[in-house]
Amino acid sequence: MATATAGGAAQPGSPPAPRKSVLGTPRWVAVLFLLPALVLLGALVVYPIGYSITRSLFSADSSHFVWFDNYGEVFTNHDTLTAVKNNAIWVIVAPTVATTLGLIFAVLTERVSWGTAFKLLIFMPMAISMLAAGIIFRLVYEQDPDKGVANAVVVGVHDTFAEASAYPRARPRPNGDLAPSGGGAFTTKAPHEASTPVALPLIGILAKDLPDARPAKPPEQAKEGGKGVTGTVWLDFKPGGGGKPGQVDPGEKALKGVKVEAVKDGKVVASTRTADDGTFSLDTSGPVRLRLPSSNFAEQYAGVDWLGPDLVTPAIIGAYIWMWAGFAMVLIAAGLASVPRELLEAARVDGANEWKVFSRITVPLLAPVLVVVLVTLMINVLKIFDLVYIIAPGSTQADANVLALQLYLESFGSGNNQGVGSAIGVLLLLLVVPVMIFNIVRMRREARR
Amino acid sequence: MTTMDDAMAPGEAVASPPSERRDPGLASRIAARTGGGVLRVFLVLVALFWLVPTFGLLASSLRGPSDIAASGWWKVFSEPAQLTWSNYDKLLSNDTITNSLWNTVLITVPTTLLVVVVGSLAGYAFAWMEFPGRDWLFLVLVGLLVVPIQIGLIPVSKLFGDLGLFGSITGVVIFHTAFGLPFAIFLLRNFFAEIPRELLEAARLDGAGELRLFATVVMPLGGPAIASLGIFQFLWVWNDMLVALIFADPDSAPITVALQNQVRQFGANIDVLAPGAFISMIVPLVVFFAFQRQFVSGVMAGAVK
């Protein structure tokens, strides 16, 4: 396995050693067979390496020899520095997570009867373009929870566990008892006592937005034996007009679930929520000021800003993992098939539990495959371009920048500096040189065998 | 071709019922202990999680612009009447899109053929012919396997500019072919080298010339490797955006580039982007499902690319 993939070879074991020509092919025939490939490779792959190295030492208009200034630029310019940093995050996070998921999926699906269908599904995104995957995830990450499925889920979960703000945009009547007290809360100007029920009228909500609200019940004193400050919170608007401001008129709707706090000397001494008919009763005798805290009026939770400056790179890495976890899974599953079952059985007979068998035997035996998968993904991630270019919106493209994108922007976009572009290209090449050397050394070793 | 066989495991598993397989692994033991329920539920959830994004694209592509602007695609579950082909009708009467789809075919098919033919010729030469510097040259080729295409963008754009190829479909085809060759030659050389020598010698004794030997013995025997390579290369080029973005002018741009132009106004044009992306995915998905085995082995063999 390891042999197979580290070099991109199709077969493991020992590729046959180069042999003497047994067929007696004339040399000129060999030249003819090789010529098309050598011309294409020479002109479009080998020559560009030399050209790029040279070009990276010249200025933007290629008129001056500038030594390593372009490389200095790469590591000092703010945009390229972001790209370097993001590339580092990509190379560390994306392969690790994709390989871990691949390992988990490969192990778990091994003996599930529909494991093949599962693998096919997870592997499928490999077949589509990064452009299509990018568009798919632009849709997933759309900010509006009514459109983007990610935020629809996040907001749904959030609203299940956190109290949803009941009445965004509601406010008291101007010049009434309630006045803004900072931070979006409203507090009564006058202190209130148990003896006089309090009317807390709000406006700013459309009556049609409260289809299920019950009619408000006028504020009344606490029932006999009960003590405490009581009152009503309602929508002080009578459809069709004719209501008296500050007074509960027939047809006006109750605001249920509004949080009401009793404040004494700046401290909250009691708090409650209004009932279905808008009434509340606070367990305190006063005198207290009544406060409607800002949580009643906060704007609706809008979900996560997936493609904002902070999360755009992790979000795009998520899309990449969606595409490539299947690749890791398939390679690891193939490796898993060659793990000798007797070894696992023997360990189990010796009393090892499943976790021990997995971590002490399966994973070490899979180590070569895991390394191949990791290295392959790292090389792949190093050159990541399409996904970032498509998913990051213009406003956060700079925050999501990676080397291949910066190379494109510098050379063919707004940058107009092919000197720096070439330097980035050479940098990308240098980063894969260790793999190159490893492959060559291994081929030589095998050829000698 | 052991790995090729391993690679085909997903396909094989369909054929053999799980009960016939060797012996229980970790998964089945976990399954046995938890009654299988937890594991199954977990895997179903993962599968759904993987399916939802693609399904969202499909559902979005089948809703009219006003529905898209008003609500999320999951509304199709409660209001299936929203489903309509109108986006696709509009898209397929849009000349830019249909031209670009045709361009994708014009780029992908010749590239695939060229890579297979040029790669086979060289692979055969490396496997069975004797010439000075062969081993040394092959090591260079192994080195070229992981060269990032980014290194070629600037120099080749200059070169194509001088040759008058910049902007043309030919230029895109040549670039893809060149960067597909190291892997193609490597894969085919290793495969051809496994052909039994007696077969080749027998054909030679029958008086077959070099080209006939290549066409009637080597290529047919190389079928499996050539199929894997061809499918892998086909999908690689079909799905490419970067190379075409740089080397193709608007008239020769493939579908990926045409859609990419629309992404800047994302949000207002989902009725174009979603069906466009889906159409661009249809061919890869059909190829993927029809040729799973070859695709999987091609991807596995091409791991390091």
Tab-separated table of N, CA and C in Angstrom, chain A residues 148-268:
chain	number	residue	atom	x	y	z
A	148	GLY	N	-29.773	29.659	4.434
A	148	GLY	CA	-28.613	28.789	4.604
A	148	GLY	C	-28.927	27.697	5.616
A	149	VAL	N	-28.667	26.453	5.215
A	149	VAL	CA	-29.084	25.345	6.083
A	149	VAL	C	-28.247	25.303	7.354
A	150	ALA	N	-26.969	25.725	7.285
A	150	ALA	CA	-26.124	25.699	8.477
A	150	ALA	C	-26.698	26.612	9.549
A	151	ASN	N	-27.037	27.828	9.159
A	151	ASN	CA	-27.580	28.753	10.149
A	151	ASN	C	-29.001	28.389	10.553
A	152	ALA	N	-29.749	27.764	9.657
A	152	ALA	CA	-31.086	27.313	10.031
A	152	ALA	C	-30.976	26.329	11.200
A	153	VAL	N	-30.000	25.417	11.104
A	153	VAL	CA	-29.806	24.435	12.176
A	153	VAL	C	-29.307	25.125	13.440
A	154	VAL	N	-28.297	25.993	13.280
A	154	VAL	CA	-27.724	26.667	14.448
A	154	VAL	C	-28.781	27.492	15.176
A	155	VAL	N	-29.568	28.255	14.425
A	155	VAL	CA	-30.594	29.086	15.057
A	155	VAL	C	-31.667	28.211	15.689
A	156	GLY	N	-32.024	27.123	15.013
A	156	GLY	CA	-33.010	26.205	15.568
A	156	GLY	C	-32.554	25.660	16.911
A	157	VAL	N	-31.302	25.192	16.949
A	157	VAL	CA	-30.755	24.645	18.193
A	157	VAL	C	-30.670	25.739	19.249
A	158	HIS	N	-30.195	26.903	18.845
A	158	HIS	CA	-30.051	28.021	19.773
A	158	HIS	C	-31.397	28.380	20.400
A	159	ASP	N	-32.424	28.483	19.566
A	159	ASP	CA	-33.728	28.897	20.073
A	159	ASP	C	-34.382	27.811	20.908
A	160	THR	N	-33.938	26.557	20.731
A	160	THR	CA	-34.484	25.493	21.560
A	160	THR	C	-33.924	25.581	22.966
A	161	PHE	N	-32.639	25.927	23.051
A	161	PHE	CA	-31.995	25.902	24.361
A	161	PHE	C	-31.952	27.275	25.029
A	162	ALA	N	-31.869	28.328	24.237
A	162	ALA	CA	-31.817	29.661	24.823
A	162	ALA	C	-33.186	30.299	24.633
A	163	GLU	N	-33.510	31.197	25.557
A	163	GLU	CA	-34.798	31.840	25.436
A	163	GLU	C	-34.776	32.769	24.227
A	164	ALA	N	-35.741	32.582	23.369
A	164	ALA	CA	-35.811	33.460	22.216
A	164	ALA	C	-36.351	34.799	22.667
A	165	SER	N	-35.797	35.840	22.129
A	165	SER	CA	-36.301	37.154	22.466
A	165	SER	C	-37.712	37.267	21.916
A	166	ALA	N	-38.625	37.723	22.797
A	166	ALA	CA	-40.026	37.656	22.434
A	166	ALA	C	-40.462	38.783	21.512
A	167	TYR	N	-40.043	39.994	21.819
A	167	TYR	CA	-40.607	41.136	21.089
A	167	TYR	C	-39.531	42.108	20.624
A	168	PRO	N	-38.774	41.733	19.582
A	168	PRO	CA	-37.799	42.708	19.086
A	168	PRO	C	-38.543	43.949	18.593
A	169	ARG	N	-37.918	45.068	18.742
A	169	ARG	CA	-38.451	46.342	18.257
A	169	ARG	C	-39.612	46.896	19.077
A	170	ALA	N	-40.076	46.187	20.135
A	170	ALA	CA	-41.128	46.770	20.969
A	170	ALA	C	-40.535	47.881	21.825
A	171	ARG	N	-41.333	48.872	22.170
A	171	ARG	CA	-40.850	49.973	22.997
A	171	ARG	C	-42.030	50.595	23.735
A	172	PRO	N	-41.764	51.326	24.844
A	172	PRO	CA	-42.875	51.963	25.550
A	172	PRO	C	-43.365	53.202	24.815
A	173	ARG	N	-44.550	53.652	25.177
A	173	ARG	CA	-45.019	54.934	24.636
A	173	ARG	C	-44.086	56.037	25.115
A	174	PRO	N	-43.798	56.970	24.238
A	174	PRO	CA	-42.960	58.092	24.686
A	174	PRO	C	-43.683	58.871	25.779
A	175	ASN	N	-42.914	59.464	26.662
A	175	ASN	CA	-43.446	60.281	27.752
A	175	ASN	C	-44.300	59.482	28.722
A	176	GLY	N	-44.210	58.181	28.717
A	176	GLY	CA	-44.930	57.391	29.703
A	176	GLY	C	-44.054	57.160	30.922
A	177	ASP	N	-44.524	56.252	31.755
A	177	ASP	CA	-43.788	55.949	32.976
A	177	ASP	C	-42.465	55.236	32.657
A	178	LEU	N	-42.502	54.353	31.617
A	178	LEU	CA	-41.302	53.603	31.264
A	178	LEU	C	-40.360	54.460	30.433
A	179	ALA	N	-39.087	54.409	30.785
A	179	ALA	CA	-38.104	55.165	30.001
A	179	ALA	C	-36.876	54.300	29.781
A	180	PRO	N	-36.161	54.530	28.701
A	180	PRO	CA	-34.940	53.743	28.444
A	180	PRO	C	-33.969	53.888	29.598
A	181	SER	N	-33.405	52.765	30.048
A	181	SER	CA	-32.451	52.855	31.153
A	181	SER	C	-31.113	52.251	30.753
A	182	GLY	N	-30.804	52.305	29.489
A	182	GLY	CA	-29.479	51.865	29.043
A	182	GLY	C	-29.462	50.407	28.654
A	183	GLY	N	-28.681	50.090	27.625
A	183	GLY	CA	-28.497	48.707	27.206
A	183	GLY	C	-29.743	48.082	26.612
A	184	GLY	N	-30.719	48.890	26.251
A	184	GLY	CA	-31.908	48.336	25.607
A	184	GLY	C	-33.016	48.000	26.596
A	185	ALA	N	-32.779	48.212	27.901
A	185	ALA	CA	-33.816	47.935	28.897
A	185	ALA	C	-34.670	49.188	29.129
A	186	PHE	N	-35.849	48.969	29.705
A	186	PHE	CA	-36.718	50.097	30.056
A	186	PHE	C	-37.092	49.964	31.525
A	187	THR	N	-37.102	51.110	32.248
A	187	THR	CA	-37.391	51.106	33.684
A	187	THR	C	-38.425	52.196	33.993
A	188	THR	N	-39.280	51.911	34.951
A	188	THR	CA	-40.262	52.950	35.317
A	188	THR	C	-39.561	54.095	36.035
A	189	LYS	N	-40.068	55.290	35.770
A	189	LYS	CA	-39.468	56.456	36.429
A	189	LYS	C	-39.904	56.512	37.886
A	190	ALA	N	-41.160	56.110	38.114
A	190	ALA	CA	-41.682	56.194	39.476
A	190	ALA	C	-41.533	54.857	40.185
A	191	PRO	N	-41.307	54.886	41.502
A	191	PRO	CA	-41.339	53.635	42.259
A	191	PRO	C	-42.791	53.178	42.435
A	192	HIS	N	-42.959	51.868	42.518
A	192	HIS	CA	-44.314	51.325	42.657
A	192	HIS	C	-44.398	50.465	43.895
A	193	GLU	N	-45.626	50.424	44.452
A	193	GLU	CA	-45.837	49.612	45.635
A	193	GLU	C	-46.928	48.594	45.375
A	194	ALA	N	-47.081	47.687	46.292
A	194	ALA	CA	-48.035	46.605	46.124
A	194	ALA	C	-49.465	47.126	45.999
A	195	SER	N	-49.731	48.243	46.643
A	195	SER	CA	-51.112	48.714	46.694
A	195	SER	C	-51.665	49.137	45.340
A	196	THR	N	-50.837	49.650	44.454
A	196	THR	CA	-51.359	50.127	43.170
A	196	THR	C	-50.820	49.292	42.010
A	197	PRO	N	-51.721	48.632	41.331
A	197	PRO	CA	-51.271	47.846	40.168
A	197	PRO	C	-50.689	48.740	39.092
A	198	VAL	N	-49.730	48.176	38.330
A	198	VAL	CA	-48.960	48.987	37.389
A	198	VAL	C	-49.345	48.657	35.952
A	199	ALA	N	-49.542	49.669	35.169
A	199	ALA	CA	-49.799	49.471	33.742
A	199	ALA	C	-48.498	49.718	32.981
A	200	LEU	N	-48.086	48.716	32.204
A	200	LEU	CA	-46.843	48.869	31.424
A	200	LEU	C	-47.161	48.716	29.933
A	201	PRO	N	-47.613	49.769	29.306
A	201	PRO	CA	-47.997	49.687	27.889
A	201	PRO	C	-46.776	49.723	26.976
A	202	LEU	N	-46.817	48.866	25.942
A	202	LEU	CA	-45.759	48.870	24.938
A	202	LEU	C	-46.382	49.096	23.565
A	203	ILE	N	-45.611	49.662	22.682
A	203	ILE	CA	-46.053	49.796	21.294
A	203	ILE	C	-44.909	49.326	20.378
A	204	GLY	N	-45.095	49.467	19.111
A	204	GLY	CA	-44.013	49.132	18.177
A	204	GLY	C	-44.126	47.719	17.628
A	205	ILE	N	-45.175	47.003	18.025
A	205	ILE	CA	-45.394	45.656	17.479
A	205	ILE	C	-46.663	45.731	16.639
A	206	LEU	N	-46.696	45.032	15.538
A	206	LEU	CA	-47.914	45.010	14.750
A	206	LEU	C	-48.861	43.972	15.349
A	207	ALA	N	-50.104	44.359	15.538
A	207	ALA	CA	-51.076	43.459	16.159
A	207	ALA	C	-51.184	42.166	15.366
A	208	LYS	N	-50.985	42.243	14.043
A	208	LYS	CA	-51.130	41.031	13.238
A	208	LYS	C	-49.969	40.051	13.455
A	209	ASP	N	-48.879	40.551	14.075
A	209	ASP	CA	-47.784	39.643	14.405
A	209	ASP	C	-48.075	38.837	15.667
A	210	LEU	N	-49.191	39.148	16.327
A	210	LEU	CA	-49.536	38.447	17.563
A	210	LEU	C	-50.868	37.739	17.368
A	211	PRO	N	-50.963	36.838	16.410
A	211	PRO	CA	-52.273	36.266	16.099
A	211	PRO	C	-52.849	35.466	17.272
A	212	ASP	N	-51.959	34.889	18.081
A	212	ASP	CA	-52.450	33.990	19.121
A	212	ASP	C	-52.603	34.673	20.480
A	213	ALA	N	-52.236	35.964	20.547
A	213	ALA	CA	-52.245	36.627	21.856
A	213	ALA	C	-53.669	36.762	22.393
A	214	ARG	N	-53.804	36.617	23.710
A	214	ARG	CA	-55.134	36.780	24.334
A	214	ARG	C	-55.375	38.245	24.623
A	215	PRO	N	-56.634	38.603	24.833
A	215	PRO	CA	-56.894	40.000	25.195
A	215	PRO	C	-56.222	40.306	26.530
A	216	ALA	N	-55.723	41.507	26.644
A	216	ALA	CA	-55.036	41.874	27.874
A	216	ALA	C	-56.042	42.030	29.010
A	217	LYS	N	-55.601	41.687	30.204
A	217	LYS	CA	-56.459	41.834	31.379
A	217	LYS	C	-56.000	43.094	32.109
A	218	PRO	N	-56.923	43.969	32.444
A	218	PRO	CA	-56.480	45.210	33.104
A	218	PRO	C	-55.736	44.892	34.397
A	219	PRO	N	-54.777	45.723	34.726
A	219	PRO	CA	-53.996	45.460	35.950
A	219	PRO	C	-54.903	45.481	37.165
A	220	GLU	N	-54.709	44.560	38.072
A	220	GLU	CA	-55.487	44.580	39.304
A	220	GLU	C	-54.610	44.189	40.480
A	221	GLN	N	-55.133	44.530	41.638
A	221	GLN	CA	-54.353	44.305	42.843
A	221	GLN	C	-54.211	42.813	43.123
A	222	ALA	N	-53.177	42.479	43.836
A	222	ALA	CA	-52.970	41.082	44.183
A	222	ALA	C	-54.177	40.543	44.916
A	223	LYS	N	-54.473	39.265	44.680
A	223	LYS	CA	-55.651	38.663	45.311
A	223	LYS	C	-55.517	38.712	46.829
A	224	GLU	N	-56.571	38.483	47.418
A	224	GLU	CA	-56.612	38.547	48.874
A	224	GLU	C	-55.542	37.649	49.477
A	225	GLY	N	-54.854	38.155	50.452
A	225	GLY	CA	-53.812	37.350	51.079
A	225	GLY	C	-52.511	37.435	50.303
A	226	GLY	N	-52.582	37.634	49.010
A	226	GLY	CA	-51.360	37.760	48.228
A	226	GLY	C	-50.774	39.138	48.430
A	227	LYS	N	-49.506	39.205	48.450
A	227	LYS	CA	-48.876	40.520	48.488
A	227	LYS	C	-47.906	40.583	47.319
A	228	GLY	N	-47.546	41.744	46.999
A	228	GLY	CA	-46.614	41.887	45.896
A	228	GLY	C	-47.090	42.909	44.903
A	229	VAL	N	-46.130	43.338	44.071
A	229	VAL	CA	-46.419	44.346	43.061
A	229	VAL	C	-47.003	43.637	41.849
A	230	THR	N	-48.153	44.077	41.393
A	230	THR	CA	-48.794	43.439	40.246
A	230	THR	C	-48.970	44.446	39.127
A	231	GLY	N	-49.320	43.914	37.966
A	231	GLY	CA	-49.546	44.810	36.839
A	231	GLY	C	-49.782	44.029	35.566
A	232	THR	N	-49.803	44.771	34.452
A	232	THR	CA	-50.052	44.153	33.155
A	232	THR	C	-49.111	44.753	32.114
A	233	VAL	N	-48.610	43.887	31.258
A	233	VAL	CA	-47.853	44.367	30.103
A	233	VAL	C	-48.682	44.026	28.872
A	234	TRP	N	-48.962	45.020	28.042
A	234	TRP	CA	-49.789	44.721	26.858
A	234	TRP	C	-49.430	45.647	25.703
A	235	LEU	N	-49.978	45.297	24.568
A	235	LEU	CA	-49.764	46.119	23.380
A	235	LEU	C	-50.825	47.211	23.379
A	236	ASP	N	-50.391	48.427	23.655
A	236	ASP	CA	-51.336	49.530	23.875
A	236	ASP	C	-51.765	50.121	22.539
A	237	PHE	N	-52.417	49.283	21.775
A	237	PHE	CA	-52.864	49.751	20.466
A	237	PHE	C	-54.153	49.039	20.147
A	238	LYS	N	-55.184	49.826	19.918
A	238	LYS	CA	-56.467	49.209	19.629
A	238	LYS	C	-56.674	49.206	18.135
A	239	PRO	N	-56.788	48.008	17.530
A	239	PRO	CA	-57.003	47.970	16.085
A	239	PRO	C	-58.292	48.710	15.761
A	240	GLY	N	-58.241	49.558	14.776
A	240	GLY	CA	-59.405	50.349	14.425
A	240	GLY	C	-59.430	51.671	15.168
A	241	GLY	N	-58.547	51.840	16.139
A	241	GLY	CA	-58.434	53.116	16.825
A	241	GLY	C	-59.437	53.237	17.960
A	242	GLY	N	-59.288	54.309	18.688
A	242	GLY	CA	-60.275	54.603	19.727
A	242	GLY	C	-59.823	54.255	21.131
A	243	GLY	N	-58.661	53.587	21.262
A	243	GLY	CA	-58.217	53.241	22.608
A	243	GLY	C	-57.626	54.443	23.318
A	244	LYS	N	-57.589	54.347	24.619
A	244	LYS	CA	-56.957	55.411	25.390
A	244	LYS	C	-55.524	55.008	25.692
A	245	PRO	N	-54.571	55.865	25.398
A	245	PRO	CA	-53.182	55.506	25.682
A	245	PRO	C	-52.983	55.247	27.173
A	246	GLY	N	-52.243	54.206	27.485
A	246	GLY	CA	-51.910	53.917	28.878
A	246	GLY	C	-52.995	53.152	29.593
A	247	GLN	N	-54.063	52.816	28.896
A	247	GLN	CA	-55.160	52.119	29.559
A	247	GLN	C	-55.524	50.874	28.760
A	248	VAL	N	-55.828	49.772	29.455
A	248	VAL	CA	-56.177	48.542	28.755
A	248	VAL	C	-57.602	48.660	28.230
A	249	ASP	N	-57.727	48.765	26.915
A	249	ASP	CA	-59.045	48.854	26.314
A	249	ASP	C	-59.445	47.486	25.777
A	250	PRO	N	-60.731	47.227	25.702
A	250	PRO	CA	-61.157	45.956	25.124
A	250	PRO	C	-60.579	45.801	23.708
A	251	GLY	N	-60.098	44.607	23.388
A	251	GLY	CA	-59.535	44.391	22.048
A	251	GLY	C	-58.036	44.567	22.004
A	252	GLU	N	-57.458	45.145	23.027
A	252	GLU	CA	-56.000	45.265	23.041
A	252	GLU	C	-55.385	43.953	23.523
A	253	LYS	N	-54.216	43.635	22.949
A	253	LYS	CA	-53.681	42.294	23.156
A	253	LYS	C	-52.639	42.229	24.253
A	254	ALA	N	-52.645	41.105	24.985
A	254	ALA	CA	-51.683	40.893	26.061
A	254	ALA	C	-50.334	40.524	25.464
A	255	LEU	N	-49.251	40.873	26.131
A	255	LEU	CA	-47.917	40.427	25.753
A	255	LEU	C	-47.465	39.422	26.787
A	256	LYS	N	-47.459	38.165	26.403
A	256	LYS	CA	-47.101	37.141	27.378
A	256	LYS	C	-45.603	36.880	27.329
A	257	GLY	N	-45.102	36.349	28.440
A	257	GLY	CA	-43.706	35.929	28.476
A	257	GLY	C	-42.709	37.061	28.568
A	258	VAL	N	-43.192	38.291	28.865
A	258	VAL	CA	-42.242	39.395	29.009
A	258	VAL	C	-41.623	39.319	30.403
A	259	LYS	N	-40.307	39.472	30.439
A	259	LYS	CA	-39.627	39.402	31.728
A	259	LYS	C	-39.758	40.750	32.438
A	260	VAL	N	-40.188	40.723	33.684
A	260	VAL	CA	-40.322	41.949	34.468
A	260	VAL	C	-39.471	41.795	35.730
A	261	GLU	N	-38.657	42.816	35.996
A	261	GLU	CA	-37.794	42.760	37.175
A	261	GLU	C	-38.160	43.895	38.125
A	262	ALA	N	-38.111	43.587	39.402
A	262	ALA	CA	-38.292	44.632	40.416
A	262	ALA	C	-36.911	45.086	40.882
A	263	VAL	N	-36.658	46.373	40.790
A	263	VAL	CA	-35.333	46.882	41.111
A	263	VAL	C	-35.425	47.805	42.319
A	264	LYS	N	-34.602	47.522	43.312
A	264	LYS	CA	-34.562	48.388	44.506
A	264	LYS	C	-33.112	48.803	44.717
A	265	ASP	N	-32.835	50.047	44.745
A	265	ASP	CA	-31.475	50.573	44.921
A	265	ASP	C	-30.498	49.953	43.921
A	266	GLY	N	-30.968	49.794	42.733
A	266	GLY	CA	-30.074	49.285	41.689
A	266	GLY	C	-29.926	47.781	41.693
A	267	LYS	N	-30.581	47.078	42.620
A	267	LYS	CA	-30.471	45.621	42.659
A	267	LYS	C	-31.791	44.992	42.280
A	268	VAL	N	-31.709	43.862	41.572
A	268	VAL	CA	-32.934	43.153	41.228
A	268	VAL	C	-33.367	42.350	42.438
